Amino acid sequence: MASSLGGPDTNLAKILSLNSINPDLAYCQAVADVALLADNPDPTGGGTHYHAPQVKPSWAGSEQMIFLCRIGNHLFYRENLCRH
């Protein structure tokens, strides 16, 4: 598995070593549950992709992607499902 930066994923071994009694994993699962169950609107408006402004991924400028918003130091996009 590779990281988003193109190199080996330095966290893979730690991730694979987690089990259901690990307190770090339990905490992460609890945070995810609260986020998924909360009745909060998606601040990105449906974002599926993001990047920092100083990075220019090839997909960001394509007609396949629609820019949605900037939150902090990240730009959010979604796929354009109405391509012609």
N, CA, C and O atoms as a GROMACS GRO file, in nm:
protein
  336
    1MET      N    1   0.085  -0.117   0.000
    1MET     CA    2   0.000   0.000   0.000
    1MET      C    3   0.090   0.124   0.000
    1MET      O    4   0.193   0.127   0.067
    2ALA      N    5   0.049   0.223  -0.074
    2ALA     CA    6   0.127   0.346  -0.084
    2ALA      C    7   0.054   0.461  -0.018
    2ALA      O    8  -0.068   0.458  -0.004
    3SER      N    9   0.128   0.560   0.020
    3SER     CA   10   0.068   0.680   0.077
    3SER      C   11   0.024   0.770  -0.037
    3SER      O   12   0.055   0.745  -0.153
    4SER      N   13  -0.049   0.876  -0.003
    4SER     CA   14  -0.092   0.973  -0.104
    4SER      C   15   0.026   1.050  -0.161
    4SER      O   16   0.012   1.118  -0.263
    5LEU      N   17   0.140   1.041  -0.097
    5LEU     CA   18   0.260   1.110  -0.145
    5LEU      C   19   0.342   1.022  -0.237
    5LEU      O   20   0.446   1.065  -0.286
    6GLY      N   21   0.297   0.900  -0.263
    6GLY     CA   22   0.362   0.813  -0.359
    6GLY      C   23   0.464   0.717  -0.300
    6GLY      O   24   0.516   0.632  -0.372
    7GLY      N   25   0.493   0.728  -0.174
    7GLY     CA   26   0.589   0.638  -0.111
    7GLY      C   27   0.519   0.528  -0.035
    7GLY      O   28   0.396   0.520  -0.036
    8PRO      N   29   0.596   0.443   0.033
    8PRO     CA   30   0.533   0.338   0.113
    8PRO      C   31   0.456   0.399   0.230
    8PRO      O   32   0.495   0.503   0.282
    9ASP      N   33   0.349   0.336   0.270
    9ASP     CA   34   0.268   0.385   0.381
    9ASP      C   35   0.338   0.351   0.512
    9ASP      O   36   0.343   0.234   0.552
   10THR      N   37   0.391   0.451   0.577
   10THR     CA   38   0.467   0.429   0.700
   10THR      C   39   0.378   0.391   0.818
   10THR      O   40   0.430   0.347   0.921
   11ASN      N   41   0.247   0.407   0.806
   11ASN     CA   42   0.155   0.371   0.914
   11ASN      C   43   0.090   0.235   0.896
   11ASN      O   44   0.012   0.192   0.981
   12LEU      N   45   0.119   0.166   0.784
   12LEU     CA   46   0.050   0.041   0.754
   12LEU      C   47   0.069  -0.063   0.864
   12LEU      O   48  -0.028  -0.126   0.905
   13ALA      N   49   0.190  -0.082   0.912
   13ALA     CA   50   0.214  -0.183   1.015
   13ALA      C   51   0.134  -0.152   1.142
   13ALA      O   52   0.078  -0.243   1.203
   14LYS      N   53   0.128  -0.027   1.180
   14LYS     CA   54   0.052   0.011   1.300
   14LYS      C   55  -0.097  -0.013   1.278
   14LYS      O   56  -0.165  -0.064   1.368
   15ILE      N   57  -0.146   0.022   1.162
   15ILE     CA   58  -0.289   0.001   1.132
   15ILE      C   59  -0.324  -0.146   1.137
   15ILE      O   60  -0.426  -0.184   1.194
   16LEU      N   61  -0.239  -0.229   1.077
   16LEU     CA   62  -0.267  -0.373   1.074
   16LEU      C   63  -0.256  -0.438   1.211
   16LEU      O   64  -0.313  -0.545   1.233
   17SER      N   65  -0.184  -0.375   1.304
   17SER     CA   66  -0.169  -0.432   1.437
   17SER      C   67  -0.285  -0.396   1.531
   17SER      O   68  -0.294  -0.451   1.641
   18LEU      N   69  -0.373  -0.307   1.491
   18LEU     CA   70  -0.485  -0.267   1.576
   18LEU      C   71  -0.585  -0.380   1.591
   18LEU      O   72  -0.606  -0.458   1.497
   19ASN      N   73  -0.645  -0.390   1.708
   19ASN     CA   74  -0.753  -0.486   1.729
   19ASN      C   75  -0.863  -0.418   1.811
   19ASN      O   76  -0.848  -0.304   1.853
   20SER      N   77  -0.971  -0.489   1.832
   20SER     CA   78  -1.090  -0.428   1.893
   20SER      C   79  -1.069  -0.384   2.038
   20SER      O   80  -1.150  -0.306   2.088
   21ILE      N   81  -0.966  -0.430   2.105
   21ILE     CA   82  -0.944  -0.387   2.244
   21ILE      C   83  -0.843  -0.273   2.252
   21ILE      O   84  -0.814  -0.225   2.362
   22ASN      N   85  -0.790  -0.230   2.140
   22ASN     CA   86  -0.693  -0.120   2.138
   22ASN      C   87  -0.765   0.010   2.172
   22ASN      O   88  -0.863   0.044   2.105
   23PRO      N   89  -0.720   0.084   2.274
   23PRO     CA   90  -0.790   0.207   2.312
   23PRO      C   91  -0.785   0.315   2.204
   23PRO      O   92  -0.879   0.394   2.192
   24ASP      N   93  -0.679   0.320   2.125
   24ASP     CA   94  -0.672   0.420   2.017
   24ASP      C   95  -0.777   0.391   1.911
   24ASP      O   96  -0.843   0.482   1.862
   25LEU      N   97  -0.792   0.264   1.877
   25LEU     CA   98  -0.893   0.226   1.778
   25LEU      C   99  -1.033   0.252   1.831
   25LEU      O  100  -1.120   0.301   1.759
   26ALA      N  101  -1.056   0.219   1.959
   26ALA     CA  102  -1.188   0.243   2.018
   26ALA      C  103  -1.223   0.391   2.016
   26ALA      O  104  -1.337   0.428   1.988
   27TYR      N  105  -1.125   0.476   2.046
   27TYR     CA  106  -1.147   0.621   2.043
   27TYR      C  107  -1.181   0.667   1.901
   27TYR      O  108  -1.276   0.743   1.881
   28CYS      N  109  -1.104   0.621   1.803
   28CYS     CA  110  -1.129   0.660   1.664
   28CYS      C  111  -1.267   0.615   1.618
   28CYS      O  112  -1.337   0.688   1.548
   29GLN      N  113  -1.306   0.494   1.659
   29GLN     CA  114  -1.439   0.445   1.621
   29GLN      C  115  -1.549   0.528   1.686
   29GLN      O  116  -1.652   0.554   1.623
   30ALA      N  117  -1.529   0.570   1.810
   30ALA     CA  118  -1.628   0.653   1.879
   30ALA      C  119  -1.642   0.790   1.812
   30ALA      O  120  -1.753   0.840   1.795
   31VAL      N  121  -1.529   0.849   1.774
   31VAL     CA  122  -1.532   0.978   1.705
   31VAL      C  123  -1.604   0.964   1.570
   31VAL      O  124  -1.686   1.049   1.534
   32ALA      N  125  -1.573   0.858   1.498
   32ALA     CA  126  -1.639   0.834   1.368
   32ALA      C  127  -1.789   0.814   1.386
   32ALA      O  128  -1.868   0.865   1.307
   33ASP      N  129  -1.828   0.738   1.488
   33ASP     CA  130  -1.971   0.716   1.514
   33ASP      C  131  -2.043   0.847   1.541
   33ASP      O  132  -2.152   0.870   1.487
   34VAL      N  133  -1.985   0.933   1.622
   34VAL     CA  134  -2.048   1.063   1.652
   34VAL      C  135  -2.060   1.145   1.525
   34VAL      O  136  -2.165   1.206   1.499
   35ALA      N  137  -1.954   1.147   1.444
   35ALA     CA  138  -1.957   1.225   1.320
   35ALA      C  139  -2.061   1.172   1.223
   35ALA      O  140  -2.131   1.250   1.158
   36LEU      N  141  -2.072   1.041   1.213
   36LEU     CA  142  -2.166   0.983   1.116
   36LEU      C  143  -2.310   0.989   1.164
   36LEU      O  144  -2.402   0.999   1.083
   37LEU      N  145  -2.331   0.984   1.294
   37LEU     CA  146  -2.467   0.984   1.347
   37LEU      C  147  -2.521   1.124   1.375
   37LEU      O  148  -2.642   1.142   1.390
   38ALA      N  149  -2.434   1.220   1.382
   38ALA     CA  150  -2.478   1.358   1.411
   38ALA      C  151  -2.558   1.412   1.293
   38ALA      O  152  -2.537   1.374   1.178
   39ASP      N  153  -2.648   1.501   1.324
   39ASP     CA  154  -2.731   1.562   1.221
   39ASP      C  155  -2.667   1.695   1.177
   39ASP      O  156  -2.728   1.801   1.188
   40ASN      N  157  -2.544   1.684   1.128
   40ASN     CA  158  -2.471   1.803   1.083
   40ASN      C  159  -2.460   1.801   0.932
   40ASN      O  160  -2.434   1.696   0.873
   41PRO      N  161  -2.478   1.914   0.867
   41PRO     CA  162  -2.462   1.918   0.722
   41PRO      C  163  -2.315   1.899   0.683
   41PRO      O  164  -2.225   1.932   0.759
   42ASP      N  165  -2.294   1.846   0.566
   42ASP     CA  166  -2.159   1.828   0.512
   42ASP      C  167  -2.103   1.965   0.478
   42ASP      O  168  -2.156   2.031   0.388
   43PRO      N  169  -1.998   2.010   0.545
   43PRO     CA  170  -1.947   2.145   0.518
   43PRO      C  171  -1.887   2.160   0.378
   43PRO      O  172  -1.866   2.272   0.331
   44THR      N  173  -1.858   2.048   0.312
   44THR     CA  174  -1.801   2.056   0.178
   44THR      C  175  -1.908   2.053   0.070
   44THR      O  176  -1.878   2.080  -0.047
   45GLY      N  177  -2.030   2.022   0.106
   45GLY     CA  178  -2.136   2.014   0.006
   45GLY      C  179  -2.124   1.892  -0.084
   45GLY      O  180  -2.162   1.895  -0.201
   46GLY      N  181  -2.070   1.784  -0.030
   46GLY     CA  182  -2.060   1.660  -0.108
   46GLY      C  183  -1.921   1.632  -0.161
   46GLY      O  184  -1.906   1.554  -0.256
   47GLY      N  185  -1.822   1.692  -0.102
   47GLY     CA  186  -1.685   1.672  -0.150
   47GLY      C  187  -1.640   1.527  -0.141
   47GLY      O  188  -1.665   1.459  -0.041
   48THR      N  189  -1.573   1.481  -0.245
   48THR     CA  190  -1.518   1.346  -0.248
   48THR      C  191  -1.367   1.347  -0.266
   48THR      O  192  -1.301   1.245  -0.246
   49HIS      N  193  -1.312   1.462  -0.303
   49HIS     CA  194  -1.168   1.477  -0.326
   49HIS      C  195  -1.123   1.609  -0.265
   49HIS      O  196  -1.199   1.706  -0.258
   50TYR      N  197  -0.998   1.613  -0.222
   50TYR     CA  198  -0.944   1.739  -0.170
   50TYR      C  199  -0.794   1.743  -0.188
   50TYR      O  200  -0.729   1.640  -0.209
   51HIS      N  201  -0.739   1.862  -0.181
   51HIS     CA  202  -0.595   1.881  -0.183
   51HIS      C  203  -0.562   2.018  -0.123
   51HIS      O  204  -0.649   2.104  -0.111
   52ALA      N  205  -0.437   2.034  -0.086
   52ALA     CA  206  -0.390   2.163  -0.036
   52ALA      C  207  -0.362   2.253  -0.156
   52ALA      O  208  -0.328   2.203  -0.263
   53PRO      N  209  -0.377   2.384  -0.141
   53PRO     CA  210  -0.359   2.476  -0.255
   53PRO      C  211  -0.220   2.468  -0.320
   53PRO      O  212  -0.208   2.492  -0.440
   54GLN      N  213  -0.118   2.436  -0.243
   54GLN     CA  214   0.016   2.431  -0.300
   54GLN      C  215   0.041   2.304  -0.381
   54GLN      O  216   0.146   2.291  -0.444
   55VAL      N  217  -0.053   2.211  -0.380
   55VAL     CA  218  -0.043   2.087  -0.458
   55VAL      C  219  -0.140   2.098  -0.574
   55VAL      O  220  -0.252   2.146  -0.557
   56LYS      N  221  -0.099   2.054  -0.691
   56LYS     CA  222  -0.186   2.061  -0.809
   56LYS      C  223  -0.204   1.923  -0.871
   56LYS      O  224  -0.137   1.891  -0.970
   57PRO      N  225  -0.292   1.840  -0.815
   57PRO     CA  226  -0.315   1.708  -0.874
   57PRO      C  227  -0.377   1.722  -1.013
   57PRO      O  228  -0.452   1.817  -1.039
   58SER      N  229  -0.345   1.629  -1.101
   58SER     CA  230  -0.393   1.639  -1.240
   58SER      C  231  -0.545   1.640  -1.249
   58SER      O  232  -0.601   1.704  -1.337
   59TRP      N  233  -0.612   1.570  -1.160
   59TRP     CA  234  -0.758   1.563  -1.166
   59TRP      C  235  -0.825   1.695  -1.128
   59TRP      O  236  -0.939   1.719  -1.169
   60ALA      N  237  -0.758   1.780  -1.051
   60ALA     CA  238  -0.820   1.902  -1.000
   60ALA      C  239  -0.862   1.998  -1.111
   60ALA      O  240  -0.961   2.070  -1.096
   61GLY      N  241  -0.790   2.002  -1.221
   61GLY     CA  242  -0.823   2.094  -1.329
   61GLY      C  243  -0.903   2.030  -1.440
   61GLY      O  244  -0.927   2.094  -1.543
   62SER      N  245  -0.945   1.907  -1.422
   62SER     CA  246  -1.015   1.836  -1.529
   62SER      C  247  -1.165   1.868  -1.528
   62SER      O  248  -1.219   1.915  -1.428
   63GLU      N  249  -1.229   1.842  -1.639
   63GLU     CA  250  -1.374   1.861  -1.648
   63GLU      C  251  -1.450   1.757  -1.568
   63GLU      O  252  -1.571   1.769  -1.548
   64GLN      N  253  -1.379   1.656  -1.522
   64GLN     CA  254  -1.442   1.550  -1.443
   64GLN      C  255  -1.470   1.595  -1.299
   64GLN      O  256  -1.546   1.530  -1.227
   65MET      N  257  -1.410   1.706  -1.259
   65MET     CA  258  -1.423   1.750  -1.120
   65MET      C  259  -1.487   1.889  -1.113
   65MET      O  260  -1.462   1.975  -1.198
   66ILE      N  261  -1.567   1.910  -1.010
   66ILE     CA  262  -1.630   2.039  -0.984
   66ILE      C  263  -1.575   2.091  -0.852
   66ILE      O  264  -1.585   2.024  -0.749
   67PHE      N  265  -1.518   2.212  -0.855
   67PHE     CA  266  -1.470   2.274  -0.731
   67PHE      C  267  -1.589   2.313  -0.646
   67PHE      O  268  -1.684   2.373  -0.696
   68LEU      N  269  -1.583   2.280  -0.517
   68LEU     CA  270  -1.693   2.310  -0.426
   68LEU      C  271  -1.661   2.424  -0.331
   68LEU      O  272  -1.737   2.521  -0.322
   69CYS      N  273  -1.549   2.415  -0.260
   69CYS     CA  274  -1.520   2.517  -0.160
   69CYS      C  275  -1.378   2.504  -0.108
   69CYS      O  276  -1.308   2.406  -0.134
   70ARG      N  277  -1.339   2.605  -0.034
   70ARG     CA  278  -1.213   2.601   0.039
   70ARG      C  279  -1.247   2.606   0.187
   70ARG      O  280  -1.324   2.691   0.231
   71ILE      N  281  -1.189   2.515   0.263
   71ILE     CA  282  -1.202   2.514   0.409
   71ILE      C  283  -1.060   2.510   0.465
   71ILE      O  284  -0.988   2.412   0.448
   72GLY      N  285  -1.023   2.618   0.530
   72GLY     CA  286  -0.887   2.624   0.581
   72GLY      C  287  -0.786   2.616   0.469
   72GLY      O  288  -0.790   2.695   0.375
   73ASN      N  289  -0.697   2.520   0.478
   73ASN     CA  290  -0.593   2.503   0.378
   73ASN      C  291  -0.622   2.386   0.285
   73ASN      O  292  -0.530   2.320   0.237
   74HIS      N  293  -0.750   2.359   0.258
   74HIS     CA  294  -0.786   2.250   0.167
   74HIS      C  295  -0.895   2.294   0.070
   74HIS      O  296  -0.988   2.367   0.106
   75LEU      N  297  -0.880   2.249  -0.054
   75LEU     CA  298  -0.978   2.275  -0.160
   75LEU      C  299  -1.056   2.146  -0.184
   75LEU      O  300  -0.997   2.039  -0.198
   76PHE      N  301  -1.188   2.155  -0.188
   76PHE     CA  302  -1.273   2.037  -0.199
   76PHE      C  303  -1.344   2.034  -0.334
   76PHE      O  304  -1.386   2.137  -0.387
   77TYR      N  305  -1.358   1.913  -0.388
   77TYR     CA  306  -1.418   1.889  -0.520
   77TYR      C  307  -1.511   1.768  -0.511
   77TYR      O  308  -1.506   1.690  -0.415
   78ARG      N  309  -1.594   1.756  -0.612
   78ARG     CA  310  -1.672   1.632  -0.632
   78ARG      C  311  -1.667   1.599  -0.780
   78ARG      O  312  -1.636   1.683  -0.863
   79GLU      N  313  -1.700   1.474  -0.809
   79GLU     CA  314  -1.700   1.434  -0.950
   79GLU      C  315  -1.817   1.496  -1.023
   79GLU      O  316  -1.927   1.509  -0.968
   80ASN      N  317  -1.793   1.535  -1.147
   80ASN     CA  318  -1.898   1.589  -1.232
   80ASN      C  319  -1.971   1.470  -1.294
   80ASN      O  320  -1.917   1.402  -1.381
   81LEU      N  321  -2.092   1.446  -1.248
   81LEU     CA  322  -2.168   1.331  -1.297
   81LEU      C  323  -2.246   1.362  -1.423
   81LEU      O  324  -2.310   1.273  -1.479
   82CYS      N  325  -2.244   1.486  -1.469
   82CYS     CA  326  -2.319   1.528  -1.587
   82CYS      C  327  -2.226   1.562  -1.703
   82CYS      O  328  -2.246   1.664  -1.769
   83ARG      N  329  -2.127   1.481  -1.727
   83ARG     CA  330  -2.035   1.509  -1.837
   83ARG      C  331  -2.101   1.479  -1.969
   83ARG      O  332  -2.176   1.382  -1.982
   84HIS      N  333  -2.072   1.562  -2.066
   84HIS     CA  334  -2.126   1.540  -2.202
   84HIS      C  335  -2.012   1.529  -2.300
   84HIS      O  336  -2.035   1.511  -2.419
   0.00000   0.00000   0.00000
